[in-house]
């Protein structure tokens, strides 16, 4: 029933579980200042080819976003996001609760570009308006789409030129980096963003995101802000050991690839049946337009995100696969779909 | 080296680890709305004899405190706490960051009483001052002391009479309920507080606190505030299963008792050596006054909280035992102490 | 040069100045608790035919909006506004700085309707999103347009039905109530909003707005929030006496009417010259589309708000008249415009 | 009845009223960017001998304090104040509402010293606690006491050394600078503080404070924060013209001196009658200990701030004189006091 509901409906990948069990008899210092955190941080730095990166572990996407963004901005500064951005829609005003406006931009595909941002800068001309200072993007986006390396680079250069910071929400970074159309690497992320986070919760961790500051002019005293926002776990090593495992032997990318592969099977299935997509299918999230009746039948059988009517005769449902999705789940669904269609 | 530093330097009690491993193949709905959360909530309700309690799981004490307190108070209202209260000292202004003043009261033993609170209410007389509306207490307190049932009841009745809410921080509730001098039960907590939390992080959980609202006039829409503060884990069941284990077969109280028992051995040791305490030793935290030279030797051997000079010739060190402290650690320390004293 | 820049470029109407001078030798209690405030409050109550209204004086629109909105909303609740709403555009994120999201709706004319709001309510379905609770409208709107009584009533009934509060920003309420197309009265405002403010700063006061709570379930302890936000003047009577004068002999409406009348002369002038408007000209603000060259000439002669290109060949300039605009200023401008056009 | 209640119970000094009347026919640009503001700023700069000072006008003390302090501090930073400091007691948590803790220090006389602040710095040692960054003092203090030049200089040097900023609340700066015991000049304030404000509301203005940034590394984009907090008046020139008048011909200091002189007469009266003071009488506020019965009689005749029991047999009442206090008021009170004493 929860098969395609989301990518966080199973606890933890076996490799991560093993680390979690192994760490259990160790005595460690608290609040992120232990040797396991150091190890995991070093693994990430190596992957990023960025020995000076400043790295912190937190337990979820919303708290990572709110802690980071509230740290970077001054009271009167705002963050620019796509209208579909997670911070704008699905974090219950977490950014505003720290005092900052989210200035939104309408997009076709959930992606920001210099062309979309420039008018926002032009519009915000004086002290009667907030001062946009940070650009928030997600990769993959909330619509499952991807940035190319060229797009990311151009966006970062635009931000540099206009004294904006660029922050990338990597809740589904594994799926982005593992996507067929992707040409971005970990070191690119270190080079072309001021800060970003590597998402663990949706990639086989029981909880955990790794925040990376590449720009060391914006992270001063960050642990103070983390503690204030309740974002430092006493036993931070439980997140660290998971990241150590995720970074080993390309596991992180492999899990992203598996998620995407399972989605591609669904995508082929849907295309074969002549169904269309509300957003370009590039990763593990598919936004599929079903005829109303069919949609209703499907959601009577599966728990799925329902995005409402695309047009009067179609309803859009999200299919989300994960590191734990099994081929047999796809096959079972395929049979069911075909049965529904042949009725 | 970290033997007596704190009560959260080891990951997780075996019973909890077992639950964590067992849950791993289940598919569950996200954000606290799954059957494991329901189960754990029911276990807690049973223990509290409070079928209508409203219960939520969060990952740490600071985020539990800030989410709860910011939910209960209106913008101009304040929380009253002992000067030593965790929210006043060790949460980096987390409460103030949500907009609320912490009004402090000087205490001898870290405990609030009607007599101490009454002058605060008298002083805050009009709209030029904040409006005290919530009383924050900890049990055990930050000094390791305990409330008796009679003290708690009187405090609650005082709060009721003066239209104040009473919130109890139970980071070390296990140690409080398991203490020799304790006469408070779980149902008493349901009866004599408006809200409280059962701490897991310091009692063998890898992370997790269970917040309980007894007063159902102050918890409306609480999940909105939780989400906004980044306090809902996607996989909340990982906290829930730990609480299920902690509530079974009296495990929670047993772990508290073990922590206290280990501390009592230390206490006896210190008393036999003629050392004094900066606060009455009642639970798993001992605040011991050492002659300066001895203190310095000890902290060269053990990582310990150093609370500074009690007087010009004494330094106060905190000894904190836990569910995982082993008797041999006490014995080894005893030998070391005796050796240092005999030198 | 500042002739049509805005409606707050001259200090104070003579009747108000007289009151200000007369009050000068009186000794009065501070912070809004004096007899002058009582008098002015009573004048307003009479006008509203609302003896129970709760009325407060503040020094400007932004501080009135932020204090009122932050008082009404719980932390996770949001205010719905037109995309053009003053709180969304021109208050530097003042509402967000108090922790609340402004959820925006695209409109044609700056006016909200049940039809525009309903989809916002449908969209915000659970605790992962903010909870819209307050509807913010302005009359006249930021585009100079008006609500009819029927529109206001329907909006209020919609809000009632959906448990939303309705708040009206009356920075230019005088111009609204004095407009040709208006059929709303002061008592209608008391009946069909939960709260609103009567703007003084743009209607001949040197500073001052009168906030009215009609719904007495949302104003509890409001003075605490006012004091906290720095919104209570020590000598509040200086605002009160101005409102007393404004409410006497229909002065408030007369000043609004004069502002509108002057704008109508400009409107006729523009229409005669074949110019078009970016928003329906209904009050003292005209948004006029000028051919690029002409626009540039005009702004070299007059300080005017420039709203940018309406289309590649037209620039939109705002003409704003006030209680102090003199007919000769219109005539002089008319001559100048004609000269420019005939060149 | 309001004779000695406070120093803001009469509207405006005649010289200021004249300016206010004179400005009335001018057309000016809004929001503090007009020539009157420029003039007043230049007058103040001259007085301070500080051509680079950055100066802003606001309408009251609380909004000046909250806007300034929230601008200077980062989210996790705190302001140090005397326990009696206005921001700690009488601003309804305005500073906390912007997210910052006020760390308090117990004092004898309302004055901070390096010796009092040093332990606060030592105590706040890591990211589990707020980071004290700003020192808030008032001159005169809330107890009517004064800083000497030597005290101010030492405090500033201490702040410099410890990377703290020093901000002085000058609500009653006129009384401080005009006091018999004073040796501080305006240029000293420019030299020995990072920011301070010259209070107008309590020195004959109908409203208005002039904030001065001496340290130009902390004022960047300050007008954005002002606008956000609702602190910029549309017609800011109404405050500016008052400051121009106050700065002319030493009027500001003269008004302070008159306030103090009137208080000194009261002080002599009280001393002659053998009464004692709860704080050293140095300016226009006297905190007088009256025998209970006498106190009750006095407050039945005069509106006065009642500070409660100093000891079981004495009540402390505040006598506050102002620029507008007349000698005859002192004489009348003297007669009344003597009559009460002789009864």
mmCIF file of C-alpha atoms in Angstrom, chain D residues 48 50 52-56 58 67-69 71-72 167 190 193-196 210-220 222-223 226:
data_model
loop_
_atom_site.group_PDB
_atom_site.id
_atom_site.type_symbol
_atom_site.label_atom_id
_atom_site.label_comp_id
_atom_site.label_asym_id
_atom_site.label_seq_id
_atom_site.Cartn_x
_atom_site.Cartn_y
_atom_site.Cartn_z
ATOM 1 C CA UNK D 48 29.266 65.543 18.403
ATOM 2 C CA UNK D 50 31.712 63.657 14.409
ATOM 3 C CA UNK D 52 30.875 60.665 9.800
ATOM 4 C CA UNK D 53 28.282 59.688 12.380
ATOM 5 C CA UNK D 54 25.268 57.862 10.943
ATOM 6 C CA UNK D 55 22.075 59.327 12.391
ATOM 7 C CA UNK D 56 18.434 58.178 12.305
ATOM 8 C CA UNK D 58 12.656 57.273 15.499
ATOM 9 C CA UNK D 67 15.590 48.160 16.055
ATOM 10 C CA UNK D 68 19.182 48.970 16.958
ATOM 11 C CA UNK D 69 19.919 45.907 19.054
ATOM 12 C CA UNK D 71 20.412 45.084 13.847
ATOM 13 C CA UNK D 72 23.718 44.671 15.640
ATOM 14 C CA UNK D 167 25.276 50.952 23.232
ATOM 15 C CA UNK D 190 30.783 59.763 19.998
ATOM 16 C CA UNK D 193 30.230 54.244 22.538
ATOM 17 C CA UNK D 194 29.535 52.274 19.366
ATOM 18 C CA UNK D 195 26.016 53.663 19.229
ATOM 19 C CA UNK D 196 23.772 55.744 21.450
ATOM 20 C CA UNK D 210 17.985 60.452 17.481
ATOM 21 C CA UNK D 211 20.030 57.289 17.099
ATOM 22 C CA UNK D 212 23.719 57.722 16.366
ATOM 23 C CA UNK D 213 26.041 55.029 15.071
ATOM 24 C CA UNK D 214 29.646 55.918 15.811
ATOM 25 C CA UNK D 215 30.940 52.542 14.756
ATOM 26 C CA UNK D 216 30.309 52.327 11.026
ATOM 27 C CA UNK D 217 30.923 48.593 10.879
ATOM 28 C CA UNK D 218 27.576 47.811 12.559
ATOM 29 C CA UNK D 219 25.106 50.084 10.782
ATOM 30 C CA UNK D 220 25.125 48.607 7.282
ATOM 31 C CA UNK D 222 20.148 49.971 8.890
ATOM 32 C CA UNK D 223 17.237 51.645 7.104
ATOM 33 C CA UNK D 226 14.074 50.333 10.510
#
